[in-house]
Coordinates of C-alpha atoms in Angstrom, one line a residue:
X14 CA 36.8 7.0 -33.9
X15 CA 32.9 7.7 -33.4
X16 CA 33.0 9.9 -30.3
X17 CA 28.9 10.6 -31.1
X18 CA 26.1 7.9 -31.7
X19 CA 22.9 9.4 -32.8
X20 CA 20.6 7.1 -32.2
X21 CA 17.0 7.8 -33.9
X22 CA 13.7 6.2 -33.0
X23 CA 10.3 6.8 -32.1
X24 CA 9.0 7.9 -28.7
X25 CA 5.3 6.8 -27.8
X26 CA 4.4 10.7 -27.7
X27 CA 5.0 11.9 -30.7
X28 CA 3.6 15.8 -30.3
X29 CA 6.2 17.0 -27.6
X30 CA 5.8 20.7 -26.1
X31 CA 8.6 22.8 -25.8
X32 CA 8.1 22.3 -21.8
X33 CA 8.7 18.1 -22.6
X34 CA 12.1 18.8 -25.1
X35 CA 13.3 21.2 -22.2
X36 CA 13.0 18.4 -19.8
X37 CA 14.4 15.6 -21.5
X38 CA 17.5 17.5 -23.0
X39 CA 19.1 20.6 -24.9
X40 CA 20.2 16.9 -27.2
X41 CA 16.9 16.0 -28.5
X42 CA 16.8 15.7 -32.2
X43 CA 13.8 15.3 -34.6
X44 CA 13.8 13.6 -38.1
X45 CA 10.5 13.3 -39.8
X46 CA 8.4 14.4 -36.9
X47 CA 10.1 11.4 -34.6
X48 CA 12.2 12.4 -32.0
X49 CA 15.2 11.0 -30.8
X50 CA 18.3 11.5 -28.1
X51 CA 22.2 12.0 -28.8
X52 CA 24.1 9.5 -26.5
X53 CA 28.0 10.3 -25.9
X54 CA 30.0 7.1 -26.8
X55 CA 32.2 6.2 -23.5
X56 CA 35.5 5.2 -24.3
X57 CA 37.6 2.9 -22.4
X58 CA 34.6 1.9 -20.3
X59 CA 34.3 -1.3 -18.4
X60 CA 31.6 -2.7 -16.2
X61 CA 31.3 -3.1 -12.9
X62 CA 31.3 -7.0 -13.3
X63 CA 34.1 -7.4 -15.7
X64 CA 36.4 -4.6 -13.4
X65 CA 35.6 -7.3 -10.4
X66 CA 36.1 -10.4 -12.5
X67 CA 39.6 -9.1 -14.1
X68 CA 40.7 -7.9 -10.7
X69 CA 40.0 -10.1 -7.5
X70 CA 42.8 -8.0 -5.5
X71 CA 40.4 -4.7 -6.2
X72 CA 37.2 -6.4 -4.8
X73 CA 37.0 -4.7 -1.3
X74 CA 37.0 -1.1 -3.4
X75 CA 35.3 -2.2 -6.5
X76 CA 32.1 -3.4 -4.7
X77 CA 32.5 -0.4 -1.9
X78 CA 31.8 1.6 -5.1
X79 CA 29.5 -0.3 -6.7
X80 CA 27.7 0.0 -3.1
X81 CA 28.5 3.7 -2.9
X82 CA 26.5 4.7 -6.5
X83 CA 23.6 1.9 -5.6
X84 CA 22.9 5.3 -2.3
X85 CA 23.8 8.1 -5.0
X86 CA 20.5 7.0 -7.1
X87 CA 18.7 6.0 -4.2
X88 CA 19.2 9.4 -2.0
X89 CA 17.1 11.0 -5.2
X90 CA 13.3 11.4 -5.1
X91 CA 11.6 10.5 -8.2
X92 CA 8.6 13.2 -10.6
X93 CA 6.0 10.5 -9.9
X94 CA 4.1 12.6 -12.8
X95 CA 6.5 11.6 -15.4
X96 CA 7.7 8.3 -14.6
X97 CA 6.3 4.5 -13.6
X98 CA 6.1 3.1 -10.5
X99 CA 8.6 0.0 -10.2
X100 CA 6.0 -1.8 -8.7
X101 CA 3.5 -1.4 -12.2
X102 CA 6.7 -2.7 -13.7
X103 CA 6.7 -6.0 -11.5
X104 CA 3.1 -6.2 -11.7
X105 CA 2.9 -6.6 -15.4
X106 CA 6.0 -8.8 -15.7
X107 CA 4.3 -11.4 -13.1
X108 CA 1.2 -11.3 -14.4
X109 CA 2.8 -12.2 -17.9
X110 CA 5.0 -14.8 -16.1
X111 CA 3.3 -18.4 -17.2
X112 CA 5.9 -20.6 -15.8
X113 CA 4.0 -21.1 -12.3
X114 CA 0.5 -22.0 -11.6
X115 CA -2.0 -19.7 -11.5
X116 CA -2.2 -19.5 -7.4
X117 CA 1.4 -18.8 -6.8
X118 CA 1.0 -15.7 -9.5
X119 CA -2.1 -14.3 -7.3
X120 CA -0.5 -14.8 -4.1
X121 CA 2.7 -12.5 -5.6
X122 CA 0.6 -10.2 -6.8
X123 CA -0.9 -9.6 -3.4
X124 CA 2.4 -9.6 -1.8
X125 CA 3.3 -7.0 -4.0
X126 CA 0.5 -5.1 -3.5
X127 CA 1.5 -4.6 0.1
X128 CA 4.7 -3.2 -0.4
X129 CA 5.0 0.3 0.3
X130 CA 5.4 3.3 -2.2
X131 CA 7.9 5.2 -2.2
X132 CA 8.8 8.5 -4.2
X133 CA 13.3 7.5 -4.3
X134 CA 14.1 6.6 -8.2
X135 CA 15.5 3.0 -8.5
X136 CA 17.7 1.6 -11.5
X137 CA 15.1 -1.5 -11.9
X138 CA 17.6 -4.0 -12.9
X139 CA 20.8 -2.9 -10.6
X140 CA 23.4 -5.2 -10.7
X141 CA 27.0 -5.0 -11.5
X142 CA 26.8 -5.3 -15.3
X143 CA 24.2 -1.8 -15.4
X144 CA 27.0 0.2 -13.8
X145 CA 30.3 1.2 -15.8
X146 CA 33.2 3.1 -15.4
X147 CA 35.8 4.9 -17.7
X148 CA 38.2 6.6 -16.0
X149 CA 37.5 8.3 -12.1
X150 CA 33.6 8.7 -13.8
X151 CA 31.2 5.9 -13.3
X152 CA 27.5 5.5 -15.2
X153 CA 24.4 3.6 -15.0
X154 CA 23.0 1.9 -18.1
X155 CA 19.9 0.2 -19.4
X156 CA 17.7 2.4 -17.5
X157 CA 14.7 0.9 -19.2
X158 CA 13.3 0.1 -16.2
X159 CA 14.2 3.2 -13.9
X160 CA 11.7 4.0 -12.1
X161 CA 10.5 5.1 -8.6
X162 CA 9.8 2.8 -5.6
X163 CA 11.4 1.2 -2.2
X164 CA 14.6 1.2 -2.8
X165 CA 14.7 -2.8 -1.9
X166 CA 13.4 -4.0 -4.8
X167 CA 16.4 -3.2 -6.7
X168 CA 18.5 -4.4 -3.7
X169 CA 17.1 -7.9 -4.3
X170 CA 18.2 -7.9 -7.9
X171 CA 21.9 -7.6 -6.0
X172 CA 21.1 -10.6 -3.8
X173 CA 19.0 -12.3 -6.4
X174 CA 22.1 -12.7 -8.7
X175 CA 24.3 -13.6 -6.4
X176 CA 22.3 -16.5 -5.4
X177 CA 21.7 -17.3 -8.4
X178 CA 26.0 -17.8 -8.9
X179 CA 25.0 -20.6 -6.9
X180 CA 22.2 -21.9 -8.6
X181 CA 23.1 -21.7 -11.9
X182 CA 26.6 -21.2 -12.0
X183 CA 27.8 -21.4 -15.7
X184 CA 25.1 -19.5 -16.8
X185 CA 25.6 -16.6 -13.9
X186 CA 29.6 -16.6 -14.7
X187 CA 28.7 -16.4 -18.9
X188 CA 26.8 -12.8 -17.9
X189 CA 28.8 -11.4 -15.2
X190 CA 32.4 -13.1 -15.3
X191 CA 33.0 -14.2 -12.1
X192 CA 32.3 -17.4 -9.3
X193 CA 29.8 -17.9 -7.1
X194 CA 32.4 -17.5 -4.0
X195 CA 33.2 -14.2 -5.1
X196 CA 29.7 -12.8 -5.9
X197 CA 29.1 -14.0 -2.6
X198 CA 31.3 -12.0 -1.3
X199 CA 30.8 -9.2 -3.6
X200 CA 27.2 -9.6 -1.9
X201 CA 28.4 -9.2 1.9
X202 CA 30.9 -5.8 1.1
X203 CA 27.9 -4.4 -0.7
X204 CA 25.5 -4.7 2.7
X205 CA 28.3 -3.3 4.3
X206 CA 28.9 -0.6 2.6
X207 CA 25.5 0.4 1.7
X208 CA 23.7 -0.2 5.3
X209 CA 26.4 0.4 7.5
X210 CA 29.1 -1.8 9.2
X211 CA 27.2 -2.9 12.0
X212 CA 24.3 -4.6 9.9
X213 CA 23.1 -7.8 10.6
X214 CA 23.4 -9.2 7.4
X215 CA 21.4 -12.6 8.1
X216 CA 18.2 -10.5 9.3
X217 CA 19.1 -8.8 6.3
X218 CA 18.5 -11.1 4.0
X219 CA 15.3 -12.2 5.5
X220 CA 14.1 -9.2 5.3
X221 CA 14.3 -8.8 1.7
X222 CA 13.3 -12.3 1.1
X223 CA 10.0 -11.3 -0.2
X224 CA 11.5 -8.9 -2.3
X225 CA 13.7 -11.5 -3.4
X226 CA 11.5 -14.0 -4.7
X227 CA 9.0 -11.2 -6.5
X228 CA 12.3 -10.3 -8.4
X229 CA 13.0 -14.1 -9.8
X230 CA 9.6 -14.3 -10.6
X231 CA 10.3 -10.7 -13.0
X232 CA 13.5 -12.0 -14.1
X233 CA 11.8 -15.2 -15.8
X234 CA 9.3 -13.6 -17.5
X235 CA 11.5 -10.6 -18.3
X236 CA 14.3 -13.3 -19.8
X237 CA 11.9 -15.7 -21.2
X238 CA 13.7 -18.6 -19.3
X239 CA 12.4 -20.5 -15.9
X240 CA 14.6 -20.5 -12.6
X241 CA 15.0 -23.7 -11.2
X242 CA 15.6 -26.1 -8.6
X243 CA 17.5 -24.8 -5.6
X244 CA 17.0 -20.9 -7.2
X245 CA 13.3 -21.3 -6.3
X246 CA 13.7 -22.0 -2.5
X247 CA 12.8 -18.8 -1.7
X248 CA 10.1 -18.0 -4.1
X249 CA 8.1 -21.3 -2.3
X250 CA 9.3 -20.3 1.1
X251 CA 7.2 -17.1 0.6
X252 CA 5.1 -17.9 -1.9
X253 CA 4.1 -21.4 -1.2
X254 CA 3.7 -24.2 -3.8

């Protein structure tokens, strides 16, 4: 079996000083003056979705440490100097986003513009298909969009998919396996476990509902396909038509 993929491509900075190969790893490789990383294939590994899907009696622990990894990555503060701010990322995802007219696409941009910064890194598309497990060790993966910001915009990707079960459920259960009652679910062990047992879950969830509908609005244009129907209330709740 492979136990190594070496995986070679170019990097946008192409003249690295030693102090940039020391800080992105003793496993950097170079092949024709392009650079490139050594990733560890994971064997037996399953994801955080599939785990759930194949095992319904395991949900109360599987999403307890789903929630428990989501505060792992989010006690860290983020180098601002070497990495994007989650909220450029959103920022050039709506503005590329032309499945809405032009007003709604202004008002989101201003609505993200008065979200706070924050220095605490964030996965950028957290869900439980980006988290894995093999063995006792679990991983994140497709960090593409990891980043630094508030922490609740990659809590609305949680609650964004699971209402989106509802919405579009064939669709939601082709990606991550299972129903819309248990994502549901999934959804409600996760706020417990990751803001404490006493949270009020409904205020909750209006609380994030701004953050909410600036994540559909990212997923579209991300996925090149438009959310519709009852997995836009939200966006026009805050938004506006």
């Amino acid at each position: 079996k492979i136990s190594h993929l070496i995986i070679w491509y170019s990097l946008q900075k192409r003249d690295l000083s030693d102090e940039d190969k020391n800080y992105l790893d003793s496993s950097l490789v170079e092949c024709y003056k392009r650079y490139g990383i050594t990733f560890k294939r994971i064997h037996g590994k399953i994801s955080y979705a599939r785990a759930i899907a194949d095992n319904p009696g395991r949900m109360e622990e599987l999403s307890a440490e789903f929630a428990h990894q989501a505060r792992i990555l989010h006690s860290l503060k983020a180098d601002t100097s070497r990495m994007r701010s989650i909220k450029d990322i959103y920022r050039e995802a709506i503005s590329a986003n032309r499945m809405h007219e032009p007003g709604l696409t202004d008002r989101a941009l201003k609505l993200l513009d008065s979200m706070p910064e924050k220095r605490t890194c964030v996965h950028g598309d957290l869900h439980t298909g980006n988290i894995i497990m093999a063995g006792k060790e679990s991983f994140f993966i497709d960090m593409g969009d990891f980043s630094y910001g508030d922490p609740l915009m990659d809590i609305s990707m949680i609650r964004a998919t699971c209402q989106l079960a509802s919405a579009v459920p064939d669709f939601f259960k082709s990606i991550f396996h299972f129903d819309p009652g248990i994502a549901e679910r999934h959804w409600n062990i996760f706020v417990r476990e990751y803001f404490g047992p006493h949270t009020d879950i409904d205020r909750l969830n209006e609380t994030i509902k701004p953050y909410v509908a600036l994540r559909k609005l990212v997923m579209e244009a991300q996925a090149g396909i438009p959310i519709t129907g009852e997995g836009l209330r939200d966006v026009y709740e805050v938004l506006g038509h």
